[in-house]
mmCIF file of C-alpha atoms and ligand atoms in Angstrom:
data_model
loop_
_atom_site.group_PDB
_atom_site.id
_atom_site.type_symbol
_atom_site.label_atom_id
_atom_site.label_comp_id
_atom_site.label_asym_id
_atom_site.label_seq_id
_atom_site.Cartn_x
_atom_site.Cartn_y
_atom_site.Cartn_z
ATOM 1 C CA UNK G 124 17.635 57.818 -23.390
ATOM 2 C CA UNK G 125 20.889 57.129 -21.576
ATOM 3 C CA UNK G 126 19.030 57.241 -18.302
ATOM 4 C CA UNK G 127 16.496 54.725 -19.616
ATOM 5 C CA UNK G 128 19.230 52.349 -20.809
ATOM 6 C CA UNK G 129 20.916 52.536 -17.426
ATOM 7 C CA UNK G 130 17.734 51.709 -15.537
ATOM 8 C CA UNK G 131 16.860 48.749 -17.733
ATOM 9 C CA UNK G 132 20.405 47.432 -17.223
ATOM 10 C CA UNK G 133 19.941 47.884 -13.485
ATOM 11 C CA UNK G 134 16.759 45.825 -13.703
ATOM 12 C CA UNK G 135 18.646 43.185 -15.653
ATOM 13 C CA UNK G 136 21.376 43.034 -13.024
ATOM 14 C CA UNK G 137 18.862 42.778 -10.210
ATOM 15 C CA UNK G 138 17.029 40.008 -12.081
ATOM 16 C CA UNK G 139 20.263 38.080 -12.552
ATOM 17 C CA UNK G 140 21.187 38.519 -8.896
ATOM 18 C CA UNK G 141 17.785 37.173 -7.850
ATOM 19 C CA UNK G 142 18.064 34.263 -10.293
ATOM 20 C CA UNK G 143 21.528 33.382 -8.980
ATOM 21 C CA UNK G 144 20.281 33.641 -5.410
ATOM 22 C CA UNK G 145 17.419 31.296 -6.246
ATOM 23 C CA UNK G 146 19.759 28.764 -7.826
ATOM 24 C CA UNK G 147 22.546 28.931 -5.285
ATOM 25 C CA UNK G 148 20.585 29.265 -2.059
ATOM 26 C CA UNK G 149 16.923 28.398 -2.375
ATOM 27 C CA UNK G 150 16.996 25.576 -4.915
ATOM 28 C CA UNK G 151 19.588 23.449 -3.048
ATOM 29 C CA UNK G 152 17.637 24.038 0.159
ATOM 30 C CA UNK G 153 14.456 22.742 -1.447
ATOM 31 C CA UNK G 154 16.366 19.733 -2.786
ATOM 32 C CA UNK G 155 17.576 18.894 0.718
ATOM 33 C CA UNK G 156 13.999 18.857 1.944
ATOM 34 C CA UNK G 157 12.860 16.640 -0.914
ATOM 35 C CA UNK G 158 15.784 14.273 -0.633
ATOM 36 C CA UNK G 159 15.173 13.459 2.986
ATOM 37 C CA UNK G 160 11.421 13.112 2.492
ATOM 38 C CA UNK G 161 12.118 10.280 0.069
ATOM 39 C CA UNK G 162 14.464 8.382 2.361
ATOM 40 C CA UNK G 163 13.274 5.098 3.781
ATOM 41 C CA UNK G 164 13.263 6.293 7.384
ATOM 42 C CA UNK G 165 11.090 9.280 6.533
ATOM 43 C CA UNK G 166 8.706 7.023 4.642
ATOM 44 C CA UNK G 167 8.543 4.894 7.780
ATOM 45 C CA UNK G 168 7.912 7.984 9.878
ATOM 46 C CA UNK G 169 5.098 9.052 7.556
ATOM 47 C CA UNK G 170 3.673 5.554 7.682
ATOM 48 C CA UNK G 171 3.843 5.560 11.473
ATOM 49 C CA UNK G 172 2.071 8.906 11.577
ATOM 50 C CA UNK G 173 -0.821 7.863 9.321
ATOM 51 C CA UNK G 174 -1.053 4.352 10.733
ATOM 52 C CA UNK G 175 -3.629 5.171 13.455
ATOM 53 C CA UNK G 176 -5.943 6.672 10.830
ATOM 54 C CA UNK G 177 -5.280 3.888 8.333
ATOM 55 C CA UNK G 178 -5.945 1.275 11.004
ATOM 56 C CA UNK G 179 -9.188 2.932 11.978
ATOM 57 C CA UNK G 180 -10.330 3.037 8.351
ATOM 58 C CA UNK G 181 -9.622 -0.631 7.718
ATOM 59 C CA UNK G 182 -10.301 -1.959 11.169
ATOM 60 C CA UNK G 183 -11.886 -5.379 11.334
ATOM 61 C CA UNK G 184 -12.150 -6.090 15.054
ATOM 62 C CA UNK G 185 -10.961 -9.695 15.183
ATOM 63 C CA UNK G 186 -8.208 -9.260 12.639
ATOM 64 C CA UNK G 187 -6.627 -6.052 13.873
ATOM 65 C CA UNK G 188 -2.982 -6.654 14.533
ATOM 66 C CA UNK G 189 -1.705 -5.848 17.994
ATOM 67 C CA UNK G 190 1.307 -3.533 17.620
ATOM 68 C CA UNK G 191 1.858 -4.514 14.002
ATOM 69 C CA UNK G 192 2.257 -8.218 14.662
ATOM 70 C CA UNK G 193 1.217 -10.425 11.762
ATOM 71 C CA UNK G 194 -2.151 -12.064 12.239
ATOM 72 C CA UNK G 195 -2.430 -15.824 12.043
ATOM 73 C CA UNK G 196 -4.015 -17.469 9.032
ATOM 74 C CA UNK G 197 -6.933 -18.532 11.178
ATOM 75 C CA UNK G 198 -7.506 -15.009 12.544
ATOM 76 C CA UNK G 199 -7.427 -13.516 9.047
ATOM 77 C CA UNK G 200 -9.727 -16.246 7.748
ATOM 78 C CA UNK G 201 -12.257 -15.635 10.520
ATOM 79 C CA UNK G 202 -12.186 -11.863 10.154
ATOM 80 C CA UNK G 203 -12.101 -11.524 6.381
ATOM 81 C CA UNK G 204 -12.307 -14.661 4.264
ATOM 82 C CA UNK G 205 -14.996 -16.498 6.219
ATOM 83 C CA UNK G 206 -17.626 -13.973 5.111
ATOM 84 C CA UNK G 207 -17.665 -15.651 1.708
ATOM 85 C CA UNK G 208 -15.795 -18.904 2.098
ATOM 86 C CA UNK G 209 -17.791 -20.318 5.025
ATOM 87 C CA UNK G 210 -21.081 -20.207 3.130
ATOM 88 C CA UNK G 211 -19.819 -20.255 -0.435
ATOM 89 C CA UNK G 212 -21.332 -16.812 -1.011
ATOM 90 C CA UNK G 213 -20.913 -15.299 -4.479
ATOM 91 C CA UNK G 214 -19.652 -18.619 -5.830
ATOM 92 C CA UNK G 215 -16.682 -18.824 -3.472
ATOM 93 C CA UNK G 216 -15.245 -22.317 -2.991
ATOM 94 C CA UNK G 217 -16.582 -23.365 0.401
ATOM 95 C CA UNK G 218 -14.048 -23.908 3.174
ATOM 96 C CA UNK G 219 -13.568 -27.625 3.763
ATOM 97 C CA UNK G 220 -15.301 -28.611 0.495
ATOM 98 C CA UNK G 221 -12.750 -30.990 -1.023
ATOM 99 C CA UNK G 222 -14.505 -31.173 -4.398
ATOM 100 C CA UNK G 223 -14.648 -27.404 -4.794
ATOM 101 C CA UNK G 224 -11.003 -26.994 -3.862
ATOM 102 C CA UNK G 225 -9.394 -29.914 -5.692
ATOM 103 C CA UNK G 226 -9.133 -28.222 -9.126
ATOM 104 C CA UNK G 227 -7.898 -25.023 -7.496
ATOM 105 C CA UNK G 228 -5.307 -26.814 -5.359
ATOM 106 C CA UNK G 229 -4.040 -28.409 -8.571
ATOM 107 C CA UNK G 230 -2.950 -24.926 -9.774
ATOM 108 C CA UNK G 231 -0.484 -24.708 -6.886
ATOM 109 C CA UNK G 232 -0.354 -22.715 -3.665
ATOM 110 C CA UNK G 233 1.479 -19.794 -5.301
ATOM 111 C CA UNK G 234 -1.296 -19.367 -7.872
ATOM 112 C CA UNK G 235 -3.931 -19.434 -5.127
ATOM 113 C CA UNK G 236 -2.032 -16.866 -3.063
ATOM 114 C CA UNK G 237 -1.778 -14.687 -6.181
ATOM 115 C CA UNK G 238 -5.553 -15.008 -6.759
ATOM 116 C CA UNK G 239 -6.286 -14.075 -3.151
ATOM 117 C CA UNK G 240 -3.881 -11.105 -3.355
ATOM 118 C CA UNK G 241 -5.050 -9.743 -6.706
ATOM 119 C CA UNK G 242 -8.676 -10.831 -6.526
ATOM 120 C CA UNK G 243 -10.508 -13.284 -8.777
ATOM 121 C CA UNK G 244 -14.057 -13.246 -10.083
ATOM 122 C CA UNK G 245 -16.299 -11.938 -7.314
ATOM 123 C CA UNK G 246 -13.434 -11.944 -4.794
ATOM 124 C CA UNK G 247 -11.920 -8.475 -4.342
ATOM 125 C CA UNK G 248 -8.136 -8.111 -3.944
ATOM 126 C CA UNK G 249 -7.063 -9.355 -0.497
ATOM 127 C CA UNK G 250 -10.679 -10.369 0.122
ATOM 128 C CA UNK G 251 -11.446 -6.663 0.495
ATOM 129 C CA UNK G 252 -9.108 -6.138 3.466
ATOM 130 C CA UNK G 253 -6.461 -3.913 1.889
ATOM 131 C CA UNK G 254 -4.398 -3.810 5.089
ATOM 132 C CA UNK G 255 -3.473 -7.488 4.942
ATOM 133 C CA UNK G 256 0.213 -8.164 4.349
ATOM 134 C CA UNK G 257 1.460 -10.719 1.833
ATOM 135 C CA UNK G 258 2.392 -13.038 4.698
ATOM 136 C CA UNK G 259 -1.085 -12.764 6.216
ATOM 137 C CA UNK G 260 -2.730 -13.545 2.873
ATOM 138 C CA UNK G 261 -0.442 -16.542 2.441
ATOM 139 C CA UNK G 262 -1.228 -17.749 5.964
ATOM 140 C CA UNK G 263 -4.966 -17.375 5.322
ATOM 141 C CA UNK G 264 -4.726 -19.336 2.062
ATOM 142 C CA UNK G 265 -2.753 -22.041 3.867
ATOM 143 C CA UNK G 266 -5.414 -22.111 6.562
ATOM 144 C CA UNK G 267 -8.106 -22.573 3.883
ATOM 145 C CA UNK G 268 -6.067 -25.355 2.290
ATOM 146 C CA UNK G 269 -5.574 -26.958 5.701
ATOM 147 C CA UNK G 270 -9.357 -27.206 6.049
ATOM 148 C CA UNK G 271 -9.609 -29.469 2.980
ATOM 149 C CA UNK G 272 -6.750 -31.788 3.921
HETATM 150 C C1 HEC Y 549 -16.364 -11.150 -1.097
HETATM 151 C C2 HEC Y 549 -16.289 -12.589 -0.936
HETATM 152 C C3 HEC Y 549 -14.901 -13.185 -0.706
HETATM 153 C C4 HEC Y 549 -14.032 -12.912 0.310
HETATM 154 C C5 HEC Y 549 -14.196 -11.920 1.446
HETATM 155 C C6 HEC Y 549 -12.897 -13.779 0.094
HETATM 156 N N1 HEC Y 549 -13.078 -14.541 -1.016
HETATM 157 FE FE1 HEC Y 549 -11.781 -15.923 -1.774
HETATM 158 N N2 HEC Y 549 -13.047 -16.269 -3.307
HETATM 159 C C7 HEC Y 549 -14.280 -15.688 -3.483
HETATM 160 C C8 HEC Y 549 -14.854 -16.137 -4.732
HETATM 161 C C9 HEC Y 549 -16.187 -15.731 -5.318
HETATM 162 C C10 HEC Y 549 -13.913 -17.045 -5.296
HETATM 163 C C11 HEC Y 549 -14.026 -17.779 -6.628
HETATM 164 C C12 HEC Y 549 -13.393 -16.904 -7.688
HETATM 165 C C13 HEC Y 549 -13.485 -17.512 -9.063
HETATM 166 O O1 HEC Y 549 -12.947 -18.610 -9.258
HETATM 167 O O2 HEC Y 549 -14.057 -16.855 -9.929
HETATM 168 C C14 HEC Y 549 -12.804 -17.107 -4.367
HETATM 169 C C15 HEC Y 549 -11.673 -17.882 -4.561
HETATM 170 C C16 HEC Y 549 -10.626 -17.980 -3.673
HETATM 171 C C17 HEC Y 549 -9.452 -18.797 -3.872
HETATM 172 C C18 HEC Y 549 -9.182 -19.684 -5.062
HETATM 173 C C19 HEC Y 549 -8.516 -18.854 -6.116
HETATM 174 C C20 HEC Y 549 -8.205 -19.614 -7.375
HETATM 175 O O3 HEC Y 549 -7.221 -19.222 -8.022
HETATM 176 O O4 HEC Y 549 -8.937 -20.529 -7.723
HETATM 177 C C21 HEC Y 549 -8.644 -18.606 -2.806
HETATM 178 C C22 HEC Y 549 -7.289 -19.229 -2.542
HETATM 179 C C23 HEC Y 549 -9.295 -17.652 -1.942
HETATM 180 N N3 HEC Y 549 -10.508 -17.291 -2.489
HETATM 181 C C24 HEC Y 549 -8.773 -17.202 -0.762
HETATM 182 C C25 HEC Y 549 -9.340 -16.203 0.007
HETATM 183 C C26 HEC Y 549 -8.725 -15.660 1.172
HETATM 184 C C27 HEC Y 549 -7.396 -16.095 1.733
HETATM 185 C C28 HEC Y 549 -9.554 -14.708 1.645
HETATM 186 C C29 HEC Y 549 -9.364 -13.819 2.858
HETATM 187 C C30 HEC Y 549 -8.185 -13.018 2.904
HETATM 188 C C31 HEC Y 549 -10.702 -14.650 0.766
HETATM 189 N N4 HEC Y 549 -10.531 -15.577 -0.215
HETATM 190 C C32 HEC Y 549 -11.780 -13.794 0.922
HETATM 191 C C33 HEC Y 549 -14.877 -14.772 -2.652
HETATM 192 C C34 HEC Y 549 -14.304 -14.205 -1.532
#
C-alpha cells in the first residue's frame, strides 16, 4: 500500500515537472515563433514567396504588372474591363456611351470606384481580376470616365 502511494506520488511529481517544463520552456518558444510570423515583415516575406504562384494564377497578359508597378488605367481597362465595357456585354454601360454613363457619373466617382471594387449586378468584384489594387481600379474607372468626357 505504502509502495503504491509512493509510486503514484512519483508519477504526480513527474507530471508536474513535465507540465512546468512545457509552460516554462516550450510554450514561450512556440509564442516566439507565432509572434514573428504575425509581424508585418514576415507577412511581406510570405507574400513575396507566394507572389509568383499568385501572379501565375491571376495572370492576364497585358495587365500583368512588371515588378509590382501599378498598371495604368488604360492597361487595366484593356486587359480586364474592356471585355464587357467595350461591347456592353451583360448590360454593362458601354465605354464612351455618354447616355449610359450620365446617371452613373451623377452618383460620384467614389461610388463608381466602390461599385467596380465590390461588384455590381453582373459585374464581379474588381471586374473579376482579384489581383487589381485599389489604385488600379480607381485608375481604370477614371479611364472609363475619361472616355465619356
Ligand atoms: C463581366 C463583365 C464586366 C467586367 C469585366 C467589368 N464590368 Fe464594369 N460593369 C459591368 C456591368 C454588367 C455593369 C452594370 C452593373 C449594374 O448597374 O447592374 C458594370 C458597371 C460598371 C460601373 C458603373 C457602376 C455603377 O455604380 O453604376 C463602373 C464604374 C464599372 N463597371 C467599372 C469597371 C471597371 C473599372 C472594370 C475593370 C476593372 C470593369 N467595370 C469590368 C460588367 C463588367
